[in-house]
Amino acid sequence: MAALPRRDFLALGAAATATALLPRHAFADSPTGTKLHGLSAFGDLKYPPDFPHFDYVNADAPKGGTFNFPPPNWAYNQSPFTFNTLNSFTLRGDAPPRMELCFDALMARALDEPDALYGLLAESVTISDDRNSFDFALRPEARWHDGTPLTAEDIAFTLMLYKEKGHPQLALTLAELTAAEAVDTHTVRLTFSGKQSAQTILTVTGMPIVSRTYYTQNEFDTGRMAPPLGSGPYKVGRVATGQFIEYERVADYWGRDLPVNRGQYNFDRIRIDFYRDRNAAFEAFKKGDTYFREEFTARTWVSEYNFPAIADGRVVKHEFAGEKWPAMQAMALNQRREQFRDVRVRRAIAMCFDFEWTKRTLFSGSYDRSQSNFEKSDFKAAGPPSAQELALLEPFRDELPPETFGEPAMQPVSDASGRDRRMLGQAAKLLGEAGWKRSGRLLANDKGQTLKAEMLANDDSLARIFLPWAENMKSIGIDASVRVVDSAQYQARQNDFDFDMMLMAMLIGATPAFSALEGLYHSRAADRPGTRNYPGTKSPAVDALVEAAGRAQSRDELVTALRALDRVLRARLDWIPTYYLANHRVAYWDMFGFKEPKPDYGFPVETLWWFEHEKAAKIGKG
């Protein structure tokens, strides 16, 4: 399950919610006309200009060793199952996770703050008086891996390239970028239309920068297995297409001593092996071919971590605290299919998921029930809407389900039998009210079309969870099925919205970027292949609330907007919340060092941990 790569309130009436995004107060606590060493959405920075390194790293961590792991999250066009291109920043093809380690960005995120970034390629940034333009002063020592300077032309070229041809996760963010100009060799100016979200610049400054020279000599939006020229702490090493990739640490990396990098990127080699089958990947870990594994299957975590290396202590099984991010895991019902456009149908399908039985029988008591797209965060709605939330919701009362305006909608609690007759009876009644009547053993509408629902999966363990849900749907007359496809087909059908129902897990960010919310929920993303608006949501109310979140000038305003959005999403059920896990379940071969506690806003083990030769020798891995 993917996890790419996310606060009383000024009352806004109907006119205000309909206005364009007005970022003139963005970064309200950040002065204009002054060189700044960092940015955050609401002006709060933990680290001063002269900070030596982030607090959560070991600044003296040794370099060396190999880290072989299956990445638990990925972004852009990346796939954890196979790859056929090394261009990660276009929609075409499947790229290996962590290609972004080969590229630098203007700024780097601090993992112990919700949304702060500090200079990487950029030594400083100056905000214009109208707060629509940003001048970045670049570090003159920045270099590509071939030794040539990385300049303002590269950055201007990259961002305009992404806007025109980049993966939708990049292009959508850059929609309001009107110009990216090289003022001189070491100064780049980014200018926005005035309609951008206050958080847009935070996302843009974290985008990987590519070489202008390389991509004027080579096409950008084609699948290529030739490693592109990079500038980051790693470069592509050995590769076997679809089988494995190794990233090699760049010993003379230009930015290795910067405060944002010190104590990180410690492994000489990061290797990813690709397995199409979960069991094969688990066997590779048990044998010691893979060194680290985050476990997402409850049954496996409870009953299968009993192999010899666990018993003799060579492998450590441990739970690490989860991030302080909104957690979203939900089933998307594709409303591009006519049968899912009625909320009563979506609610009936939700009632067929017996979480209580699933938790007891399939999850070994693990997992909690999701009720929200913003679990584990302040953005999750509770109680009746506040006056500030109502100010945002009232203009859309005629559009929204009545449940929006009371206690937030909750998923039903079953009797844990696996086939709760009361719940299934209610579901059948809803389908009847929506116009679906029995025609033999199946339901049909007045056109004679049967009610079909195919659940798409890319793994047998996921299918195992879907099958009881499908059986319950069948019992009330839905022509339900589960289809397991290979990773390439799954990715293609996901990108093209070619599915009925599909599960997605995602962490959105402690201060969700407008681009992330737009890509998930906004009408603009509904018909754009490669976005994550999998249900095809097109709702003026949802659009307005996403834009209100983008307009937020304080964390209180952001919380209010997202709580209102949560109420709408829970009432509409474009996404059916399923379940979530509070912690990271991790097992690793005991030859690594790491600093605890882990940071609150990230868990990039491959960049924070380090190799310990003495420990490795003791377990025969030296």
Coordinates of C-alpha atoms in Angstrom, one line a residue:
M1 CA 0.0 0.0 0.0
A2 CA 1.5 3.2 -1.1
A3 CA 2.4 5.9 0.8
L4 CA 3.9 8.6 -1.5
P5 CA 5.7 11.6 -1.7
R6 CA 2.1 16.5 3.4
R7 CA -5.2 25.2 12.1
D8 CA -11.2 30.5 16.2
F9 CA -11.0 31.3 12.4
L10 CA -12.0 34.4 10.4
A11 CA -15.6 33.7 9.3
L12 CA -16.0 33.4 5.6
G13 CA -19.4 33.9 4.0
A14 CA -20.6 32.7 0.7
A15 CA -18.9 35.4 -1.3
A16 CA -15.6 34.8 0.4
T17 CA -15.6 31.1 -0.2
A18 CA -16.2 31.6 -3.9
T19 CA -13.2 34.0 -4.4
A20 CA -10.0 33.0 -6.0
L21 CA -7.1 32.1 -3.7
L22 CA -5.6 35.2 -2.3
P23 CA -2.0 34.6 -1.0
R24 CA -1.2 38.2 -0.3
H25 CA -0.8 37.3 3.4
A26 CA 1.0 34.0 2.7
F27 CA 4.0 33.6 5.1
A28 CA 2.5 36.4 7.1
D29 CA 5.2 36.2 9.7
S30 CA 8.0 36.1 7.0
P31 CA 9.3 39.5 6.1
T32 CA 9.5 40.7 2.5
G33 CA 12.6 42.1 0.9
T34 CA 14.9 40.1 3.3
K35 CA 17.0 37.1 2.7
L36 CA 15.5 34.2 4.6
H37 CA 17.3 30.9 5.4
G38 CA 14.0 28.9 5.6
L39 CA 10.3 28.9 4.9
S40 CA 7.2 27.5 6.6
A41 CA 3.6 27.9 5.8
F42 CA 2.8 30.1 8.8
G43 CA 6.3 31.6 9.5
D44 CA 7.4 29.3 12.3
L45 CA 11.0 28.0 12.1
K46 CA 12.7 25.9 14.7
Y47 CA 16.3 26.3 13.4
P48 CA 18.2 29.6 13.3
P49 CA 20.3 30.7 10.3
D50 CA 23.5 29.2 11.7
F51 CA 22.2 25.8 12.8
P52 CA 24.9 23.0 12.4
H53 CA 22.5 20.1 11.6
F54 CA 19.0 18.8 12.3
D55 CA 18.5 17.6 15.9
Y56 CA 17.2 14.1 14.9
V57 CA 20.4 13.1 13.0
N58 CA 23.7 11.7 14.3
A59 CA 26.1 14.2 12.9
D60 CA 29.0 11.8 13.4
A61 CA 27.4 8.8 11.8
P62 CA 30.0 6.7 10.0
K63 CA 29.7 6.1 6.3
G64 CA 29.8 2.7 4.7
G65 CA 27.9 -0.5 4.2
T66 CA 24.9 -1.5 2.1
F67 CA 21.2 -1.0 2.9
N68 CA 18.9 -3.4 1.0
F69 CA 15.2 -2.8 1.6
P70 CA 11.8 -2.8 -0.1
P71 CA 10.6 0.8 0.1
P72 CA 7.4 1.2 2.1
N73 CA 6.4 4.4 0.1
W74 CA 6.9 5.9 -3.3
A75 CA 5.9 8.9 -5.5
Y76 CA 5.3 10.1 -9.0
N77 CA 5.4 7.2 -11.5
Q78 CA 7.4 4.9 -9.2
S79 CA 6.5 1.2 -8.6
P80 CA 7.8 -1.1 -5.9
F81 CA 7.2 -4.2 -8.1
T82 CA 9.0 -3.5 -11.3
F83 CA 10.6 -0.7 -13.4
N84 CA 11.2 0.0 -17.0
T85 CA 12.5 3.6 -17.0
L86 CA 14.8 5.7 -14.9
N87 CA 12.8 8.9 -15.4
S88 CA 10.7 9.3 -12.3
F89 CA 9.2 12.7 -13.1
T90 CA 6.9 11.9 -16.0
L91 CA 3.7 9.9 -16.2
R92 CA 5.1 7.5 -18.7
G93 CA 6.5 4.2 -17.5
D94 CA 7.3 2.7 -14.1
A95 CA 10.4 4.0 -12.4
P96 CA 12.2 2.6 -9.3
P97 CA 11.5 4.2 -5.9
R98 CA 14.2 6.6 -4.6
M99 CA 15.3 8.0 -7.9
E100 CA 14.9 11.4 -6.2
L101 CA 18.0 10.6 -4.1
C102 CA 20.0 11.4 -7.2
F103 CA 18.7 15.0 -7.4
D104 CA 18.9 18.1 -5.2
A105 CA 16.1 20.6 -4.6
L106 CA 16.0 24.3 -3.8
M107 CA 15.3 23.5 -0.1
A108 CA 15.2 20.5 2.2
R109 CA 12.4 19.6 4.6
A110 CA 13.0 19.3 8.4
L111 CA 11.4 16.2 9.7
D112 CA 10.9 17.5 13.2
E113 CA 8.7 20.4 12.1
P114 CA 5.3 20.1 10.3
D115 CA 6.1 22.2 7.2
A116 CA 9.5 23.9 7.5
L117 CA 12.2 23.9 4.7
Y118 CA 15.8 25.1 4.8
G119 CA 18.2 26.0 2.1
L120 CA 19.8 23.3 0.0
L121 CA 20.6 24.5 -3.5
A122 CA 19.3 27.8 -2.4
E123 CA 21.4 29.7 0.2
S124 CA 18.5 32.1 0.8
V125 CA 15.1 33.2 -0.5
T126 CA 13.6 36.7 -0.7
I127 CA 9.9 37.2 -0.9
S128 CA 8.5 40.1 -2.9
D129 CA 6.2 42.8 -1.4
D130 CA 3.2 41.3 -3.1
R131 CA 4.3 37.8 -2.0
N132 CA 3.8 36.4 -5.5
S133 CA 7.5 36.3 -6.4
F134 CA 10.4 34.5 -4.8
D135 CA 14.1 35.2 -5.5
F136 CA 16.4 32.3 -4.6
A137 CA 20.1 32.9 -4.2
L138 CA 21.9 29.7 -5.2
R139 CA 25.0 28.3 -3.6
P140 CA 27.9 28.8 -6.1
E141 CA 29.5 25.5 -5.1
A142 CA 26.5 23.5 -6.4
R143 CA 27.6 20.9 -8.9
W144 CA 26.2 18.2 -11.2
H145 CA 27.8 14.7 -10.9
D146 CA 30.0 15.5 -13.9
G147 CA 31.5 18.4 -12.2
T148 CA 29.7 21.2 -14.1
P149 CA 28.0 24.0 -12.2
L150 CA 24.3 23.7 -11.3
T151 CA 22.9 27.2 -12.2
A152 CA 19.7 29.3 -12.2
E153 CA 19.1 28.2 -15.8
D154 CA 18.8 24.6 -14.6
I155 CA 16.1 25.5 -12.1
A156 CA 14.1 27.7 -14.4
F157 CA 14.2 25.1 -17.1
T158 CA 13.2 22.3 -14.7
L159 CA 10.1 24.0 -13.3
M160 CA 8.8 25.1 -16.7
L161 CA 9.5 21.6 -18.1
Y162 CA 7.5 20.0 -15.2
K163 CA 4.7 22.5 -15.8
E164 CA 4.4 21.4 -19.4
K165 CA 5.4 17.7 -19.4
G166 CA 5.9 16.6 -15.8
H167 CA 4.0 14.0 -13.8
P168 CA 0.6 15.4 -12.7
Q169 CA 1.8 15.5 -9.1
L170 CA 4.3 18.1 -10.3
A171 CA 2.4 19.8 -13.1
L172 CA -0.7 20.5 -11.0
T173 CA 1.4 22.2 -8.3
L174 CA 2.9 24.5 -11.0
A175 CA -0.4 25.5 -12.6
E176 CA -0.1 29.1 -11.2
L177 CA 3.6 29.5 -11.9
T178 CA 3.7 32.2 -14.6
A179 CA 7.5 32.5 -14.9
A180 CA 10.7 30.9 -13.8
E181 CA 13.6 33.2 -14.8
A182 CA 17.4 33.1 -14.3
V183 CA 18.1 36.6 -13.1
D184 CA 21.8 35.8 -13.2
T185 CA 23.9 32.6 -12.9
H186 CA 23.2 32.2 -9.2
T187 CA 19.7 33.8 -8.8
V188 CA 16.4 32.4 -10.0
R189 CA 13.1 34.2 -9.7
L190 CA 9.8 32.3 -9.5
T191 CA 6.6 34.3 -10.2
F192 CA 3.1 33.2 -9.5
S193 CA -0.3 34.4 -10.8
G194 CA -1.7 35.5 -7.4
K195 CA -4.1 32.6 -7.4
Q196 CA -1.7 30.1 -5.9
S197 CA -2.1 28.6 -2.5
A198 CA 0.0 29.9 0.4
Q199 CA 1.6 26.4 0.6
T200 CA 2.4 26.1 -3.1
I201 CA 6.0 27.5 -2.8
L202 CA 6.8 24.9 -0.1
T203 CA 6.0 22.1 -2.5
V204 CA 7.8 23.7 -5.4
T205 CA 11.0 24.3 -3.4
G206 CA 11.2 20.5 -2.7
M207 CA 10.9 19.5 -6.4
P208 CA 14.0 17.6 -7.7
I209 CA 16.0 19.7 -10.1
V210 CA 17.1 18.2 -13.4
S211 CA 19.9 19.2 -15.8
R212 CA 19.0 21.7 -18.6
T213 CA 21.9 20.4 -20.7
Y214 CA 20.9 16.8 -20.3
Y215 CA 17.2 17.3 -21.2
T216 CA 17.9 19.5 -24.2
Q217 CA 20.0 16.7 -25.6
N218 CA 17.6 13.9 -24.5
E219 CA 13.8 13.8 -24.7
F220 CA 12.1 14.2 -21.3
D221 CA 8.8 12.3 -21.6
T222 CA 10.1 9.1 -23.0
G223 CA 11.0 5.9 -21.1
R224 CA 14.8 5.7 -20.8
M225 CA 17.0 3.3 -18.9
A226 CA 20.0 5.5 -19.2
P227 CA 20.7 7.2 -15.9
P228 CA 20.0 10.9 -16.2
L229 CA 22.6 13.4 -14.9
G230 CA 22.0 14.1 -11.3
S231 CA 23.4 16.3 -8.5
G232 CA 22.3 14.6 -5.3
P233 CA 23.9 12.5 -2.6
Y234 CA 23.5 9.3 -4.7
K235 CA 23.8 8.3 -8.3
V236 CA 22.6 5.2 -10.2
G237 CA 25.0 2.3 -9.9
R238 CA 24.3 -1.3 -11.1
V239 CA 20.8 -1.9 -12.6
A240 CA 19.0 -4.9 -14.0
T241 CA 15.7 -3.7 -15.5
G242 CA 12.7 -4.8 -13.4
Q243 CA 15.0 -6.9 -11.1
F244 CA 17.2 -4.6 -8.9
I245 CA 18.7 -1.1 -8.7
E246 CA 21.6 0.1 -6.7
Y247 CA 22.2 3.7 -5.7
E248 CA 25.8 4.6 -4.9
R249 CA 26.8 7.3 -2.5
V250 CA 28.7 10.1 -4.2
A251 CA 31.8 10.5 -2.1
D252 CA 32.6 14.0 -3.3
Y253 CA 29.0 15.1 -3.3
W254 CA 29.1 18.9 -3.3
G255 CA 26.5 19.3 -0.5
R256 CA 27.7 16.7 2.0
D257 CA 28.6 19.2 4.7
L258 CA 25.5 21.4 4.5
P259 CA 23.5 21.7 7.7
V260 CA 20.5 20.1 5.9
N261 CA 22.6 17.1 4.9
R262 CA 25.0 16.5 7.8
G263 CA 24.5 13.1 9.4
Q264 CA 22.4 11.8 6.6
Y265 CA 23.1 9.6 3.4
N266 CA 25.4 7.3 5.4
F267 CA 25.2 4.1 3.4
D268 CA 27.7 3.6 0.6
R269 CA 25.0 1.7 -1.3
I270 CA 21.2 1.5 -1.2
R271 CA 19.8 -1.5 -3.1
I272 CA 16.2 -2.3 -4.0
D273 CA 15.3 -5.7 -5.2
F274 CA 11.9 -6.1 -7.0
Y275 CA 9.6 -8.9 -6.3
R276 CA 6.2 -9.3 -7.9
D277 CA 5.1 -11.7 -5.1
R278 CA 4.9 -10.7 -1.4
N279 CA 5.9 -14.2 -0.2
A280 CA 9.1 -14.1 -2.3
A281 CA 10.0 -10.8 -0.9
F282 CA 9.4 -12.1 2.7
E283 CA 11.6 -15.2 2.0
A284 CA 14.4 -12.9 0.7
F285 CA 14.2 -11.0 4.1
K286 CA 14.3 -14.2 6.1
K287 CA 17.4 -15.5 4.3
G288 CA 19.2 -12.1 4.8
D289 CA 19.2 -11.0 1.1
T290 CA 17.1 -8.1 2.3
Y291 CA 18.1 -6.3 5.5
F292 CA 15.0 -4.2 6.5
R293 CA 11.3 -4.8 6.1
E294 CA 8.2 -2.8 7.1
E295 CA 5.3 -5.2 7.5
F296 CA 1.9 -4.3 6.3
T297 CA 0.2 -7.7 6.7
A298 CA -1.2 -8.2 10.2
R299 CA -1.3 -12.0 9.9
T300 CA 2.3 -12.2 8.8
W301 CA 3.5 -9.9 11.6
V302 CA 1.7 -11.9 14.3
S303 CA 2.4 -15.5 13.1
E304 CA 5.2 -15.6 10.6
Y305 CA 8.1 -13.7 12.2
N306 CA 9.3 -16.9 13.9
F307 CA 12.2 -18.0 11.7
P308 CA 15.7 -18.8 13.1
A309 CA 17.2 -15.4 12.7
I310 CA 14.5 -13.9 14.9
A311 CA 14.9 -16.7 17.5
D312 CA 18.7 -16.2 17.8
G313 CA 18.6 -12.4 17.8
R314 CA 20.1 -11.7 14.4
V315 CA 16.9 -10.1 13.3
V316 CA 15.1 -7.5 15.5
K317 CA 11.4 -7.0 15.5
H318 CA 10.3 -3.5 16.6
E319 CA 7.5 -1.0 16.4
F320 CA 8.3 2.7 15.8
A321 CA 5.9 5.5 16.5
G322 CA 3.9 6.7 13.4
E323 CA 4.2 10.2 12.1
K324 CA 2.0 13.1 13.2
W325 CA 0.4 13.2 9.8
P326 CA -3.1 12.7 8.6
A327 CA -3.5 9.1 7.6
M328 CA -5.8 8.2 4.8
Q329 CA -6.7 4.6 3.9
A330 CA -9.9 4.3 2.0
M331 CA -11.7 2.5 -0.9
A332 CA -12.4 4.7 -3.9
L333 CA -15.7 4.2 -5.7
N334 CA -15.2 5.3 -9.3
Q335 CA -18.1 7.7 -10.1
R336 CA -17.0 7.8 -13.7
R337 CA -19.1 4.6 -13.6
E338 CA -22.7 5.6 -13.4
Q339 CA -23.7 3.0 -10.8
F340 CA -21.6 4.7 -8.1
R341 CA -22.9 8.2 -8.5
D342 CA -25.8 7.8 -6.0
V343 CA -24.5 8.3 -2.4
R344 CA -27.1 5.6 -1.3
V345 CA -25.3 3.0 -3.4
R346 CA -21.9 4.0 -2.0
R347 CA -23.3 3.9 1.6
A348 CA -24.8 0.4 0.9
I349 CA -21.4 -0.9 -0.3
A350 CA -19.8 0.6 2.8
M351 CA -22.2 -1.4 5.0
C352 CA -21.1 -4.6 3.4
F353 CA -17.6 -4.2 4.9
D354 CA -17.6 -6.0 8.2
F355 CA -14.5 -4.4 9.8
E356 CA -15.1 -6.0 13.3
W357 CA -15.1 -9.5 11.7
T358 CA -12.1 -8.6 9.6
K359 CA -10.1 -7.3 12.5
R360 CA -10.8 -10.4 14.6
T361 CA -10.4 -13.0 11.8
L362 CA -7.9 -11.6 9.3
F363 CA -6.0 -8.9 11.2
S364 CA -5.3 -10.8 14.5
G365 CA -6.7 -7.9 16.4
S366 CA -4.5 -5.3 14.7
Y367 CA -5.7 -2.1 13.1
D368 CA -8.2 0.5 14.1
R369 CA -11.3 1.5 12.1
S370 CA -10.8 4.6 9.9
Q371 CA -13.7 7.1 10.0
S372 CA -11.9 10.0 8.3
N373 CA -9.6 10.9 5.5
F374 CA -7.6 12.7 8.1
E375 CA -7.1 10.1 10.8
K376 CA -4.5 10.8 13.6
S377 CA -4.7 14.5 13.1
D378 CA -6.5 17.7 14.2
F379 CA -8.2 17.8 10.9
K380 CA -10.6 15.0 11.8
A381 CA -14.1 16.4 12.5
A382 CA -15.7 15.7 15.8
G383 CA -19.0 16.9 17.3
P384 CA -21.4 19.3 15.6
P385 CA -19.8 21.8 13.2
S386 CA -18.4 25.0 14.7
A387 CA -19.7 28.4 13.7
Q388 CA -16.6 28.8 11.6
E389 CA -17.1 25.5 9.8
L390 CA -20.8 26.3 9.2
A391 CA -19.8 29.6 7.6
L392 CA -17.9 27.5 5.0
L393 CA -20.6 24.8 4.6
E394 CA -23.9 26.8 4.6
P395 CA -23.5 28.1 1.0
F396 CA -23.6 24.5 -0.2
R397 CA -26.4 23.1 2.0
D398 CA -28.6 22.3 -1.0
E399 CA -25.8 20.2 -2.5
L400 CA -24.6 18.3 0.6
P401 CA -26.1 15.3 2.4
P402 CA -27.9 16.3 5.6
E403 CA -25.4 14.3 7.6
T404 CA -22.8 17.0 6.9
F405 CA -24.5 19.5 9.3
G406 CA -24.7 17.3 12.4
E407 CA -22.4 14.9 14.1
P408 CA -19.8 13.7 11.5
A409 CA -20.9 10.5 9.6
M410 CA -19.6 7.3 11.1
Q411 CA -19.0 3.9 9.6
P412 CA -21.4 1.3 11.0
V413 CA -20.4 -1.2 13.7
S414 CA -21.2 -4.8 13.0
D415 CA -21.9 -7.7 15.2
A416 CA -18.6 -9.2 14.0
S417 CA -20.3 -12.2 12.6
G418 CA -19.0 -11.6 9.1
R419 CA -22.6 -11.3 7.8
D420 CA -24.5 -8.9 10.0
R421 CA -28.2 -9.3 8.9
R422 CA -29.2 -5.9 10.3
M423 CA -26.5 -4.0 8.4
L424 CA -27.1 -6.0 5.2
G425 CA -30.8 -5.4 5.4
Q426 CA -30.2 -1.6 5.7
A427 CA -27.9 -1.8 2.7
A428 CA -30.5 -3.6 0.6
K429 CA -33.1 -1.0 1.6
L430 CA -30.8 1.8 0.5
L431 CA -30.2 0.1 -2.9
G432 CA -34.0 -0.2 -3.4
E433 CA -34.5 3.5 -2.6
A434 CA -31.8 4.2 -5.2
G435 CA -33.8 2.4 -7.9
W436 CA -32.1 -1.0 -7.9
K437 CA -34.6 -3.9 -7.9
R438 CA -34.1 -7.7 -7.8
S439 CA -34.0 -9.3 -11.2
G440 CA -33.4 -12.9 -10.4
R441 CA -30.5 -13.1 -7.9
L442 CA -29.0 -9.8 -9.0
L443 CA -30.1 -6.1 -8.8
A444 CA -30.9 -4.2 -11.9
N445 CA -32.0 -0.6 -12.7
D446 CA -34.9 0.4 -14.9
K447 CA -32.7 0.1 -17.9
G448 CA -32.1 -3.5 -17.2
Q449 CA -28.4 -2.9 -16.2
T450 CA -27.1 -5.0 -13.3
L451 CA -25.3 -3.4 -10.4
K452 CA -21.7 -4.5 -10.8
A453 CA -18.7 -3.8 -8.5
E454 CA -15.3 -5.1 -9.3
M455 CA -12.6 -4.7 -6.5
L456 CA -9.2 -4.2 -8.0
A457 CA -6.1 -5.6 -6.1
N458 CA -2.5 -6.2 -6.9
D459 CA -1.7 -8.6 -4.1
D460 CA -3.3 -11.8 -2.8
S461 CA -3.2 -10.6 0.7
L462 CA -5.3 -7.6 -0.3
A463 CA -7.7 -9.9 -2.2
R464 CA -8.1 -11.9 1.0
I465 CA -9.5 -8.8 2.7
F466 CA -11.7 -7.9 -0.3
L467 CA -13.3 -11.3 -0.8
P468 CA -15.6 -11.3 2.3
W469 CA -16.6 -7.8 1.4
A470 CA -17.5 -8.9 -2.1
E471 CA -19.4 -11.9 -0.7
N472 CA -21.6 -9.6 1.5
M473 CA -22.3 -7.5 -1.6
K474 CA -23.3 -10.6 -3.5
S475 CA -25.7 -11.6 -0.7
I476 CA -27.8 -8.4 -1.3
G477 CA -27.7 -8.7 -5.1
I478 CA -24.6 -6.8 -6.2
D479 CA -22.6 -8.5 -9.0
A480 CA -19.4 -8.2 -7.0
S481 CA -16.0 -9.7 -7.8
V482 CA -12.3 -9.3 -6.9
R483 CA -9.7 -9.1 -9.6
V484 CA -6.0 -9.5 -8.9
V485 CA -3.8 -8.0 -11.6
D486 CA 0.0 -7.7 -12.0
S487 CA 1.7 -4.5 -10.9
A488 CA 2.1 -3.1 -14.4
Q489 CA -1.6 -3.5 -15.2
Y490 CA -2.6 -2.2 -11.8
Q491 CA -0.5 0.9 -12.3
A492 CA -1.9 1.5 -15.8
R493 CA -5.5 1.0 -14.7
Q494 CA -5.0 3.3 -11.7
N495 CA -3.5 6.0 -13.9
D496 CA -6.3 5.7 -16.4
F497 CA -9.1 5.4 -13.8
D498 CA -10.0 2.0 -15.3
F499 CA -11.6 0.3 -12.2
D500 CA -14.7 0.2 -10.2
M501 CA -13.3 0.1 -6.6
M502 CA -9.7 0.4 -5.5
L503 CA -8.0 0.9 -2.1
M504 CA -5.4 3.6 -1.5
A505 CA -3.3 4.3 1.6
M506 CA -1.6 7.7 1.8
L507 CA 0.0 10.2 4.2
I508 CA -1.0 13.7 3.2
G509 CA 1.4 15.8 5.3
A510 CA 1.2 17.7 8.6
T511 CA 0.4 20.9 6.7
P512 CA -1.3 19.4 3.6
A513 CA -0.1 21.2 0.5
F514 CA -2.8 22.6 -1.7
S515 CA -1.5 20.6 -4.6
A516 CA -2.0 17.3 -2.6
L517 CA -5.5 18.2 -1.7
E518 CA -6.3 19.3 -5.2
G519 CA -4.9 16.1 -6.7
L520 CA -7.1 14.0 -4.3
Y521 CA -10.4 15.9 -4.2
H522 CA -10.7 18.8 -6.6
S523 CA -12.8 18.8 -9.8
R524 CA -9.7 19.9 -11.8
A525 CA -8.1 16.6 -11.1
A526 CA -11.1 14.4 -11.8
D527 CA -10.4 14.0 -15.6
R528 CA -6.6 14.2 -15.5
P529 CA -4.9 10.8 -15.8
G530 CA -2.3 10.2 -13.2
T531 CA -3.9 12.2 -10.4
R532 CA -5.2 10.6 -7.2
N533 CA -8.8 11.8 -7.6
Y534 CA -9.7 8.1 -8.1
P535 CA -13.4 8.5 -7.3
G536 CA -13.7 11.3 -9.9
T537 CA -15.1 13.7 -7.3
K538 CA -16.7 16.8 -8.9
S539 CA -18.3 18.9 -6.2
P540 CA -18.5 22.7 -5.9
A541 CA -18.5 22.3 -2.1
V542 CA -15.4 20.1 -2.1
D543 CA -13.7 22.5 -4.5
A544 CA -14.5 25.5 -2.3
L545 CA -13.3 23.7 0.9
V546 CA -10.0 22.6 -0.7
E547 CA -9.5 26.2 -1.9
A548 CA -10.3 27.5 1.6
A549 CA -7.6 25.2 3.0
G550 CA -5.2 26.6 0.4
R551 CA -6.2 30.2 1.4
A552 CA -5.5 29.5 5.1
Q553 CA -3.3 32.1 6.8
S554 CA -3.0 30.4 10.1
R555 CA -3.0 26.8 11.4
D556 CA -6.4 27.5 13.0
E557 CA -7.9 28.5 9.7
L558 CA -6.4 25.4 8.1
V559 CA -7.9 23.1 10.8
T560 CA -11.3 24.7 10.3
A561 CA -11.3 24.3 6.5
L562 CA -10.1 20.7 6.7
R563 CA -12.6 19.7 9.4
A564 CA -15.4 21.1 7.2
L565 CA -13.9 19.1 4.3
D566 CA -13.8 16.0 6.4
R567 CA -17.5 16.3 7.2
V568 CA -18.3 16.6 3.5
L569 CA -16.1 13.7 2.5
R570 CA -17.5 11.4 5.2
A571 CA -21.1 12.3 4.3
R572 CA -20.5 11.9 0.5
L573 CA -18.5 8.6 0.8
D574 CA -16.6 9.1 -2.4
W575 CA -14.0 7.3 -0.4
I576 CA -15.0 4.6 2.1
P577 CA -12.7 4.8 5.1
T578 CA -11.3 1.4 6.0
Y579 CA -8.6 0.9 8.6
Y580 CA -5.3 2.2 9.8
L581 CA -2.3 1.3 11.9
A582 CA -0.8 3.7 14.5
N583 CA 2.8 2.5 14.3
H584 CA 5.4 1.3 11.9
R585 CA 5.9 -2.5 12.2
V586 CA 9.5 -3.1 11.4
A587 CA 12.0 -6.0 11.3
Y588 CA 15.7 -5.6 10.4
W589 CA 19.0 -7.5 10.5
D590 CA 20.8 -6.2 13.6
M591 CA 23.7 -4.3 12.0
F592 CA 22.5 -0.8 11.9
G593 CA 22.6 2.3 14.2
F594 CA 19.9 4.9 14.5
K595 CA 18.9 7.7 16.8
E596 CA 15.8 7.6 18.9
P597 CA 13.2 8.9 19.1
K598 CA 12.6 9.1 15.4
P599 CA 11.4 12.5 14.0
D600 CA 7.7 13.2 14.2
Y601 CA 7.2 14.0 10.5
G602 CA 9.1 11.3 8.6
F603 CA 10.8 7.9 8.7
P604 CA 13.3 7.7 5.9
V605 CA 15.4 4.9 7.3
E606 CA 17.6 4.7 4.2
T607 CA 18.9 8.2 4.7
L608 CA 18.9 8.5 8.6
W609 CA 20.3 5.1 9.7
W610 CA 23.9 3.9 9.4
F611 CA 25.9 0.7 9.1
E612 CA 27.8 -0.7 12.1
H613 CA 30.6 -3.0 11.1
E614 CA 31.1 -4.7 14.5
K615 CA 27.4 -5.6 14.8
A616 CA 27.4 -6.9 11.2
A617 CA 30.4 -9.1 11.9
K618 CA 28.7 -10.6 14.9
I619 CA 25.8 -11.8 12.8
G620 CA 27.9 -12.9 9.9
K621 CA 27.2 -9.9 7.7
G622 CA 30.5 -8.1 8.1

